Short mmCIF file of C-alpha atoms in Angstrom, two decimals:
data_model
loop_
_atom_site.label_atom_id
_atom_site.label_comp_id
_atom_site.label_asym_id
_atom_site.label_seq_id
_atom_site.Cartn_x
_atom_site.Cartn_y
_atom_site.Cartn_z
CA UNK A 86 -30.54 -16.24 0.61
CA UNK A 87 -32.58 -16.30 -2.59
CA UNK A 88 -31.66 -18.76 -5.36
CA UNK A 89 -32.99 -19.54 -8.82
CA UNK A 90 -32.79 -23.03 -10.33
CA UNK A 91 -30.44 -23.00 -13.31
CA UNK A 92 -29.46 -26.62 -13.79
CA UNK A 93 -29.32 -29.83 -11.84
CA UNK A 94 -25.79 -28.98 -10.68
CA UNK A 95 -25.89 -25.35 -9.54
CA UNK A 96 -28.16 -22.40 -8.80
CA UNK A 97 -27.88 -18.64 -9.18
CA UNK A 98 -27.81 -16.83 -5.83
CA UNK A 99 -29.81 -13.70 -6.55
CA UNK A 100 -28.51 -11.71 -3.58
CA UNK A 101 -25.05 -13.29 -3.67
CA UNK A 102 -21.76 -11.50 -4.27
CA UNK A 103 -17.99 -11.95 -4.12
CA UNK A 104 -18.30 -11.91 -0.32
CA UNK A 105 -20.81 -14.79 -0.25
CA UNK A 106 -18.17 -17.58 -0.33
CA UNK A 107 -16.93 -18.26 3.18
CA UNK A 108 -13.92 -16.23 4.30
CA UNK A 109 -14.18 -13.18 2.04
CA UNK A 110 -14.71 -9.47 2.69
CA UNK A 111 -14.47 -6.55 0.27
CA UNK A 112 -14.85 -2.81 0.03
CA UNK A 113 -13.91 0.41 -1.71
CA UNK A 114 -13.49 4.16 -1.33
CA UNK A 115 -12.54 7.34 -3.18
CA UNK A 116 -8.90 8.33 -2.78
CA UNK A 117 -8.60 10.97 -5.49
CA UNK A 118 -7.35 9.16 -8.59
CA UNK A 119 -10.52 10.01 -10.48
CA UNK A 120 -11.60 13.57 -11.19
CA UNK A 121 -15.05 12.80 -9.82
CA UNK A 122 -15.86 11.50 -6.34
CA UNK A 123 -16.52 7.97 -7.64
CA UNK A 124 -14.73 5.18 -5.78
CA UNK A 125 -11.28 4.42 -7.20
CA UNK A 126 -9.59 2.11 -4.69
CA UNK A 127 -10.92 -1.27 -3.58
CA UNK A 128 -9.88 -4.63 -2.20
CA UNK A 129 -10.96 -8.21 -1.60
CA UNK A 130 -9.48 -9.98 1.43
CA UNK A 131 -9.65 -13.58 2.60
CA UNK A 132 -9.35 -14.61 6.24
CA UNK A 133 -7.07 -17.53 5.28
CA UNK A 134 -4.42 -17.98 2.58
CA UNK A 135 -6.51 -18.81 -0.49
CA UNK A 136 -5.31 -21.13 -3.23
CA UNK A 137 -5.17 -18.78 -6.21
CA UNK A 138 -4.73 -18.72 -9.98
CA UNK A 139 -4.38 -16.01 -12.59
CA UNK A 140 -4.74 -15.31 -16.30
CA UNK A 141 -3.25 -12.18 -17.87
CA UNK A 142 -3.22 -10.05 -21.01
CA UNK A 143 -1.21 -11.20 -24.03
CA UNK A 144 -0.20 -7.62 -24.84
CA UNK A 145 3.61 -7.25 -25.02
CA UNK A 146 3.39 -4.04 -22.98
CA UNK A 147 2.23 -5.31 -19.60
CA UNK A 148 1.45 -2.90 -16.79
CA UNK A 149 3.55 -2.88 -13.61
CA UNK A 150 0.84 -4.46 -11.41
CA UNK A 151 0.89 -7.62 -13.55
CA UNK A 152 4.57 -8.18 -12.74
CA UNK A 153 3.86 -7.73 -9.04
CA UNK A 154 0.85 -10.05 -9.08
CA UNK A 155 2.65 -12.76 -11.07
CA UNK A 156 5.46 -12.59 -8.50
CA UNK A 157 3.01 -12.91 -5.61
CA UNK A 158 1.32 -15.94 -7.13
CA UNK A 159 4.65 -17.55 -7.98
CA UNK A 160 5.74 -17.35 -4.32
CA UNK A 161 3.31 -19.83 -2.76
CA UNK A 162 0.36 -19.99 -5.13
CA UNK A 163 -1.80 -18.40 -2.44
CA UNK A 164 -3.26 -14.95 -1.82
CA UNK A 165 -4.89 -13.23 1.12
CA UNK A 166 -5.84 -10.02 -0.67
CA UNK A 167 -6.25 -8.23 -3.99
CA UNK A 168 -5.80 -4.43 -4.11
CA UNK A 169 -7.26 -2.62 -7.12
CA UNK A 170 -7.24 0.99 -8.27
CA UNK A 171 -9.12 2.57 -11.16
CA UNK A 172 -8.51 5.89 -12.90
CA UNK A 173 -4.86 5.10 -13.67
CA UNK A 174 -3.49 2.00 -15.41
CA UNK A 175 0.08 2.37 -14.11
CA UNK A 176 1.15 1.08 -17.54
CA UNK A 177 4.16 2.25 -19.57
CA UNK A 178 5.36 4.17 -16.48
CA UNK A 179 8.88 2.69 -16.28
CA UNK A 180 10.80 2.12 -13.08
CA UNK A 181 8.62 4.58 -11.14
CA UNK A 182 5.47 2.67 -12.02
CA UNK A 183 7.02 -0.60 -10.95
CA UNK A 184 8.20 0.90 -7.66
CA UNK A 185 4.70 2.28 -7.06
CA UNK A 186 3.09 -1.11 -7.65
CA UNK A 187 5.47 -2.78 -5.19
CA UNK A 188 4.80 -0.02 -2.66
CA UNK A 189 1.05 -0.54 -3.01
CA UNK A 190 1.51 -4.24 -2.30
CA UNK A 191 3.74 -3.67 0.71
CA UNK A 192 1.66 -0.88 2.24
CA UNK A 193 -1.62 -2.77 1.93
CA UNK A 194 -0.05 -5.95 3.29
CA UNK A 195 1.02 -4.01 6.36
CA UNK A 196 -2.39 -2.36 6.67
CA UNK A 197 -4.21 -5.71 6.79
CA UNK A 198 -1.41 -7.62 8.55
CA UNK A 199 -0.58 -10.19 5.87
CA UNK A 200 2.61 -11.11 4.01
CA UNK A 201 3.39 -8.91 0.98
CA UNK A 202 3.63 -12.07 -1.15
CA UNK A 203 0.00 -12.79 -0.31
CA UNK A 204 -1.21 -9.56 -1.97
CA UNK A 205 -2.05 -9.11 -5.66
CA UNK A 206 -2.25 -5.66 -7.24
CA UNK A 207 -4.35 -4.57 -10.23
CA UNK A 208 -4.84 -1.21 -11.92
CA UNK A 209 -7.06 0.14 -14.70
CA UNK A 210 -7.44 3.53 -16.35
CA UNK A 211 -5.30 5.90 -18.38
CA UNK A 212 -2.01 4.54 -19.77
CA UNK A 213 1.26 6.43 -19.38
CA UNK A 214 0.57 8.53 -16.30
CA UNK A 215 2.23 7.92 -12.93
CA UNK A 216 0.04 7.29 -9.92
CA UNK A 217 -0.75 10.02 -7.42
CA UNK A 218 0.91 8.02 -4.69
CA UNK A 219 0.06 10.39 -1.82
CA UNK A 220 -3.61 9.78 -2.62
CA UNK A 221 -3.04 6.04 -2.94
CA UNK A 222 -1.19 5.88 0.40
CA UNK A 223 -3.97 7.74 2.19
CA UNK A 224 -6.56 5.48 0.58
CA UNK A 225 -4.72 2.30 1.54
CA UNK A 226 -4.49 3.42 5.15
CA UNK A 227 -8.26 3.98 5.27
CA UNK A 228 -9.28 0.93 3.22
CA UNK A 229 -9.18 -1.75 5.97
CA UNK A 230 -12.07 0.01 7.70
CA UNK A 231 -14.16 -0.35 4.54
CA UNK A 232 -13.72 -4.10 4.12
CA UNK A 233 -17.09 -5.60 4.97
CA UNK A 234 -19.10 -8.81 4.73
CA UNK A 235 -22.20 -8.98 2.59
CA UNK A 236 -23.45 -6.90 -0.31
CA UNK A 237 -22.29 -3.58 1.13
CA UNK A 238 -18.64 -4.58 0.93
CA UNK A 239 -19.05 -6.19 -2.49
CA UNK A 240 -20.87 -3.14 -3.84
CA UNK A 241 -18.09 -0.83 -2.66
CA UNK A 242 -15.49 -2.99 -4.37
CA UNK A 243 -17.45 -3.17 -7.62
CA UNK A 244 -17.82 0.61 -7.66
CA UNK A 245 -14.09 1.04 -7.11
CA UNK A 246 -13.00 -0.97 -10.16
CA UNK A 247 -15.16 0.80 -12.78
CA UNK A 248 -13.83 3.16 -15.45
CA UNK A 249 -16.16 3.86 -18.41
CA UNK A 250 -18.47 1.04 -17.31
CA UNK A 251 -22.11 2.01 -16.92
CA UNK A 252 -23.07 -0.92 -14.71
CA UNK A 253 -21.51 -3.17 -12.09
CA UNK A 254 -20.91 -6.76 -13.11
CA UNK A 255 -21.34 -9.45 -10.46
CA UNK A 256 -22.70 -13.02 -10.23
CA UNK A 257 -22.85 -15.81 -7.64
CA UNK A 258 -23.81 -19.47 -7.87
CA UNK A 259 -24.27 -22.26 -5.36
CA UNK A 260 -23.79 -26.00 -5.68
CA UNK A 261 -23.39 -29.04 -3.44
CA UNK A 262 -20.09 -30.90 -3.20
CA UNK A 263 -19.64 -33.84 -0.81
CA UNK A 264 -22.86 -32.76 0.88
CA UNK A 265 -21.42 -29.30 1.58
CA UNK A 266 -22.84 -26.04 0.23
CA UNK A 267 -20.21 -24.40 -2.02
CA UNK A 268 -20.30 -20.96 -3.61
CA UNK A 269 -18.52 -19.48 -6.64
CA UNK A 270 -18.83 -15.74 -7.21
CA UNK A 271 -17.32 -13.21 -9.57
CA UNK A 272 -17.02 -9.51 -10.22
CA UNK A 273 -15.56 -7.76 -13.26
CA UNK A 274 -15.03 -4.45 -14.97
CA UNK A 275 -14.71 -3.77 -18.67
CA UNK A 276 -16.38 -1.64 -21.32
CA UNK A 277 -13.78 -0.53 -23.88
CA UNK A 278 -10.43 -1.78 -25.22
CA UNK A 279 -11.99 -5.24 -25.19
CA UNK A 280 -10.77 -8.00 -27.53
CA UNK A 281 -10.16 -11.75 -27.38
CA UNK A 282 -6.99 -12.84 -25.56
CA UNK A 283 -8.20 -10.78 -22.64
CA UNK A 284 -9.08 -7.12 -22.80
CA UNK A 285 -9.25 -3.94 -20.67
CA UNK A 286 -10.97 -6.05 -18.15
CA UNK A 287 -10.31 -7.02 -14.60
CA UNK A 288 -12.03 -10.09 -13.25
CA UNK A 289 -12.12 -11.56 -9.76
CA UNK A 290 -13.53 -14.95 -8.77
CA UNK A 291 -13.98 -16.13 -5.19
CA UNK A 292 -15.01 -19.58 -3.99
CA UNK A 293 -15.03 -21.44 -0.70
CA UNK A 294 -14.37 -24.78 -2.42
CA UNK A 295 -11.30 -26.78 -1.49
CA UNK A 296 -9.19 -27.24 -4.63
CA UNK A 297 -5.50 -27.49 -5.52
CA UNK A 298 -3.59 -24.75 -7.29
CA UNK A 299 -2.88 -26.63 -10.52
CA UNK A 300 -6.47 -27.79 -10.75
CA UNK A 301 -7.79 -24.27 -10.23
CA UNK A 302 -5.36 -22.81 -12.78
CA UNK A 303 -6.39 -25.37 -15.37
CA UNK A 304 -10.10 -24.75 -14.85
CA UNK A 305 -9.63 -20.97 -14.92
CA UNK A 306 -7.69 -21.11 -18.18
CA UNK A 307 -10.31 -23.34 -19.82
CA UNK A 308 -13.18 -21.15 -18.58
CA UNK A 309 -11.36 -18.03 -19.83
CA UNK A 310 -10.87 -19.48 -23.30
CA UNK A 311 -14.62 -20.06 -23.62
CA UNK A 312 -15.74 -16.76 -22.10
CA UNK A 313 -13.44 -13.74 -21.70
CA UNK A 314 -11.41 -14.78 -24.75
CA UNK A 315 -14.59 -14.97 -26.82
CA UNK A 316 -15.71 -11.34 -26.42
CA UNK A 317 -14.81 -8.17 -28.26
CA UNK A 318 -15.97 -4.56 -28.21
CA UNK A 319 -13.44 -2.75 -30.38
CA UNK A 320 -10.59 -5.07 -31.34
CA UNK A 321 -8.05 -3.62 -28.90
CA UNK A 322 -6.23 -5.78 -26.35
CA UNK A 323 -5.16 -3.88 -23.23
CA UNK A 324 -1.97 -3.68 -21.18
CA UNK A 325 -3.68 -4.40 -17.85
CA UNK A 326 -6.02 -7.36 -18.22
CA UNK A 327 -6.09 -9.72 -15.30
CA UNK A 328 -8.36 -12.48 -14.01
CA UNK A 329 -7.70 -13.76 -10.50
CA UNK A 330 -9.43 -16.68 -8.77
CA UNK A 331 -9.17 -17.28 -5.01
CA UNK A 332 -10.36 -20.44 -3.23
CA UNK A 333 -10.58 -20.24 0.57
CA UNK A 334 -11.28 -23.97 1.02
CA UNK A 335 -13.60 -23.22 3.96
CA UNK A 336 -16.58 -25.16 2.59
CA UNK A 337 -15.12 -28.40 4.02
CA UNK A 338 -15.54 -30.48 0.86
CA UNK A 339 -12.98 -33.09 -0.13
CA UNK A 340 -10.31 -31.50 -2.33
CA UNK A 341 -11.50 -31.24 -5.91
CA UNK A 342 -9.60 -33.00 -8.68
CA UNK A 343 -10.52 -34.58 -12.01
CA UNK A 344 -11.21 -37.84 -10.15
CA UNK A 345 -13.76 -36.21 -7.82
CA UNK A 346 -17.39 -37.10 -8.53
CA UNK A 347 -18.39 -33.41 -8.51
CA UNK A 348 -15.51 -32.15 -10.66
CA UNK A 349 -17.68 -31.64 -13.75
CA UNK A 350 -20.33 -29.80 -11.75
CA UNK A 351 -17.76 -27.42 -10.25
CA UNK A 352 -16.16 -26.82 -13.65
CA UNK A 353 -19.55 -26.06 -15.19
CA UNK A 354 -20.38 -23.61 -12.40
CA UNK A 355 -17.04 -21.80 -12.75
CA UNK A 356 -17.46 -21.60 -16.52
CA UNK A 357 -20.95 -20.19 -16.05
CA UNK A 358 -19.68 -17.45 -13.71
CA UNK A 359 -17.02 -16.46 -16.24
CA UNK A 360 -19.50 -16.50 -19.13
CA UNK A 361 -21.99 -14.29 -17.29
CA UNK A 362 -19.27 -11.74 -16.53
CA UNK A 363 -17.90 -11.85 -20.09
CA UNK A 364 -21.35 -11.28 -21.60
CA UNK A 365 -21.97 -8.42 -19.16
CA UNK A 366 -18.75 -6.75 -20.38
CA UNK A 367 -19.82 -7.16 -24.02
CA UNK A 368 -23.30 -5.81 -23.31
CA UNK A 369 -21.77 -2.80 -21.52
CA UNK A 370 -19.42 -1.99 -24.41
CA UNK A 371 -18.71 1.72 -24.70
CA UNK A 372 -21.68 3.36 -26.42
CA UNK A 373 -23.32 0.00 -27.09
CA UNK A 374 -27.06 -0.40 -27.51
CA UNK A 375 -27.15 -4.17 -28.13
CA UNK A 376 -25.51 -7.40 -27.04
CA UNK A 377 -24.52 -9.39 -30.12
CA UNK A 378 -24.00 -13.15 -29.99
CA UNK A 379 -22.45 -15.13 -32.85
CA UNK A 380 -23.02 -18.89 -32.86
CA UNK A 381 -20.95 -20.87 -35.35
CA UNK A 382 -21.77 -24.53 -36.03
CA UNK A 383 -20.65 -27.13 -38.51
CA UNK A 384 -16.98 -26.11 -38.57
CA UNK A 385 -14.10 -28.54 -39.03
CA UNK A 386 -13.13 -28.11 -35.36
CA UNK A 387 -14.06 -26.10 -32.28
CA UNK A 388 -10.88 -24.03 -32.76
CA UNK A 389 -11.90 -23.20 -36.33
CA UNK A 390 -15.39 -22.24 -35.15
CA UNK A 391 -13.85 -19.98 -32.50
CA UNK A 392 -11.74 -18.18 -35.08
CA UNK A 393 -14.74 -17.61 -37.33
CA UNK A 394 -17.00 -16.46 -34.50
CA UNK A 395 -14.32 -14.00 -33.30
CA UNK A 396 -13.90 -12.62 -36.83
CA UNK A 397 -17.62 -12.02 -37.28
CA UNK A 398 -18.13 -10.49 -33.83
CA UNK A 399 -15.10 -8.24 -34.34
CA UNK A 400 -16.09 -6.92 -37.77
CA UNK A 401 -16.69 -3.16 -37.68
CA UNK A 402 -18.96 -3.54 -40.70
CA UNK A 403 -21.10 -6.21 -38.99
CA UNK A 404 -21.24 -4.17 -35.80
CA UNK A 405 -22.21 -0.99 -37.69
CA UNK A 406 -24.92 -2.79 -39.67
CA UNK A 407 -26.46 -4.10 -36.46
CA UNK A 408 -26.43 -0.64 -34.92
CA UNK A 409 -28.22 0.66 -38.03
CA UNK A 410 -30.71 -2.27 -37.95
CA UNK A 411 -29.56 -3.22 -41.46
CA UNK A 412 -29.94 -6.96 -42.13
CA UNK A 413 -26.88 -6.94 -44.38
CA UNK A 414 -25.90 -10.61 -44.36
CA UNK A 415 -23.18 -9.78 -46.90
CA UNK A 416 -21.12 -8.26 -44.08
CA UNK A 417 -21.42 -11.53 -42.15
CA UNK A 418 -20.53 -13.87 -45.02
CA UNK A 419 -17.55 -11.67 -45.91
CA UNK A 420 -16.26 -11.94 -42.32
CA UNK A 421 -16.72 -15.73 -42.39
CA UNK A 422 -14.73 -15.90 -45.62
CA UNK A 423 -11.76 -13.89 -44.35
CA UNK A 424 -11.34 -15.73 -41.04
CA UNK A 425 -8.60 -17.91 -42.52
CA UNK A 426 -10.48 -21.14 -41.76
CA UNK A 427 -11.77 -23.97 -43.97
CA UNK A 428 -15.18 -23.03 -45.40
CA UNK A 429 -17.20 -24.60 -48.20
CA UNK A 430 -18.49 -21.58 -50.16
CA UNK A 431 -21.56 -23.55 -51.26
CA UNK A 432 -22.93 -24.76 -47.91
CA UNK A 433 -23.19 -21.78 -45.54
CA UNK A 434 -26.45 -20.90 -43.78
CA UNK A 435 -26.97 -17.60 -41.92
CA UNK A 436 -29.83 -16.66 -39.62
CA UNK A 437 -30.60 -13.49 -37.69
CA UNK A 438 -32.53 -14.93 -34.77
CA UNK A 439 -35.08 -17.16 -36.51
CA UNK A 440 -34.92 -15.27 -39.81
CA UNK A 441 -33.06 -17.24 -42.49
CA UNK A 442 -31.15 -14.79 -44.69
CA UNK A 443 -28.84 -17.23 -46.47
CA UNK A 444 -29.28 -20.94 -47.19
CA UNK A 445 -26.64 -23.07 -48.90
CA UNK A 446 -24.81 -19.78 -49.58
CA UNK A 447 -27.78 -18.38 -51.53
CA UNK A 448 -30.11 -15.50 -50.57
CA UNK A 449 -33.53 -16.58 -49.36
CA UNK A 450 -35.60 -13.48 -50.13
CA UNK A 451 -36.32 -12.98 -46.41
CA UNK A 452 -38.78 -10.47 -44.95
CA UNK A 453 -36.73 -7.26 -44.57
CA UNK A 454 -39.32 -5.65 -42.27
CA UNK A 455 -39.27 -8.62 -39.92
CA UNK A 456 -35.49 -8.53 -39.86
CA UNK A 457 -35.49 -4.81 -39.10
CA UNK A 458 -37.84 -5.36 -36.16
CA UNK A 459 -35.63 -8.15 -34.86
CA UNK A 460 -32.52 -5.98 -35.05
CA UNK A 461 -34.24 -3.29 -32.99
CA UNK A 462 -34.06 -5.56 -29.95
CA UNK A 463 -31.38 -5.26 -27.29
CA UNK A 464 -29.97 -8.74 -28.04
CA UNK A 465 -29.12 -9.95 -31.55
CA UNK A 466 -28.09 -13.56 -32.24
CA UNK A 467 -26.31 -14.39 -35.50
CA UNK A 468 -26.29 -18.08 -36.45
CA UNK A 469 -23.72 -19.38 -38.93
CA UNK A 470 -23.84 -23.05 -39.97
CA UNK A 471 -21.01 -24.23 -42.24
CA UNK A 472 -22.34 -27.79 -42.71
CA UNK A 473 -18.86 -29.30 -42.77
CA UNK A 474 -18.29 -31.11 -39.45
CA UNK A 475 -19.12 -30.84 -35.74
CA UNK A 476 -17.00 -27.86 -34.62
CA UNK A 477 -18.92 -25.19 -32.68
CA UNK A 478 -18.26 -21.98 -30.76
CA UNK A 479 -20.00 -18.85 -29.48
CA UNK A 480 -18.63 -15.31 -29.27
CA UNK A 481 -20.11 -12.13 -27.83
CA UNK A 482 -19.78 -8.44 -28.63
CA UNK A 483 -21.85 -5.34 -29.22
CA UNK A 484 -22.83 -2.86 -31.91
CA UNK A 485 -20.60 0.04 -32.95
CA UNK A 486 -22.25 3.39 -32.29
CA UNK A 487 -21.58 7.11 -32.55
CA UNK A 488 -21.16 7.20 -28.78
CA UNK A 489 -18.18 4.84 -28.93
CA UNK A 490 -16.24 7.48 -30.88
CA UNK A 491 -17.44 10.26 -28.56
CA UNK A 492 -16.40 8.39 -25.41
CA UNK A 493 -12.95 7.48 -26.69
CA UNK A 494 -12.23 10.79 -28.38
CA UNK A 495 -12.42 12.41 -24.93
CA UNK A 496 -11.12 9.56 -22.75
CA UNK A 497 -8.30 11.59 -21.17
CA UNK A 498 -10.02 14.97 -21.17
#
């Protein structure tokens, strides 16, 4: 299995996937929820009850599958399987949608011979349309035969969860805990309706580490706040967002806790997996041509830096300027100023990559041609230094293009 050195604590597994951690299989198929023949039903299954944790959308209108999944996790804090459909969000579908989500859980539990309370359900797609349950039932009955080890199973699952995504999003890392080889892997979908406090994204993390439920929940929440909650594509928070982590415990390490010598290494590896997936969602934003990163330093606190970074990355004017390769730092400083955070209007520096456009809140007379060439690249980094204190944060997003409007103007048709 190929690996690349990343840090002293963990490595990227180049050919790894969500099925690399011990105990996991996955797969997908087409059951007829999408108009095309693309896969639209998938699952991850663990051979043992996996300690599990979840993070969900903050939208008031939460889709039926979230209620079902919360209930499953509240039962024992363990899961054996996650069933996911794309092409239909099963959101704002009333009592029928709720009944359908419960039926999906029960039918898949029976198909793979596990307790219903050990199954989570997730959906993504169009809001307000009931599921074609005959198609879903047929798909669930066939799905166990598609659950495979290795990349083939993981690839099928990743195909099944996509909507407007152009690429699959998957990452796997390896580290050593108590002398045992441990893996953490993740897969996600998301391209539009993406905004901090979750988004139209589904994320799934698998690990073979042994860890308690409260510890895993705490780490997942912290990793989410620094990754998935720091991305935006269009400022819209979805009804269906869900991030589920499952730990099989089959790696035979001593149970992880804050007192464990390798706790920090495991936390760093989990955070890295979440950050890679979050950045992949931002880069794959609907119609996007560039990944945009905003680094804020010198704020009065990390929380203040986060608020400023989110405001800049979410600005339609900043995003449009970057799409047009216009080094309009005025859009950036205006976003900084309206973030509702303490800012000294006389001490702000702004850079586009290495090009200083503003120093001590005054224009520098930078090379416009050099800035234009920089903005033509597929990754743009905006640096904002407030020179006030030590608070820092990073947010990710993308440019706003003509294609974003085209894609969303015809989303249902």
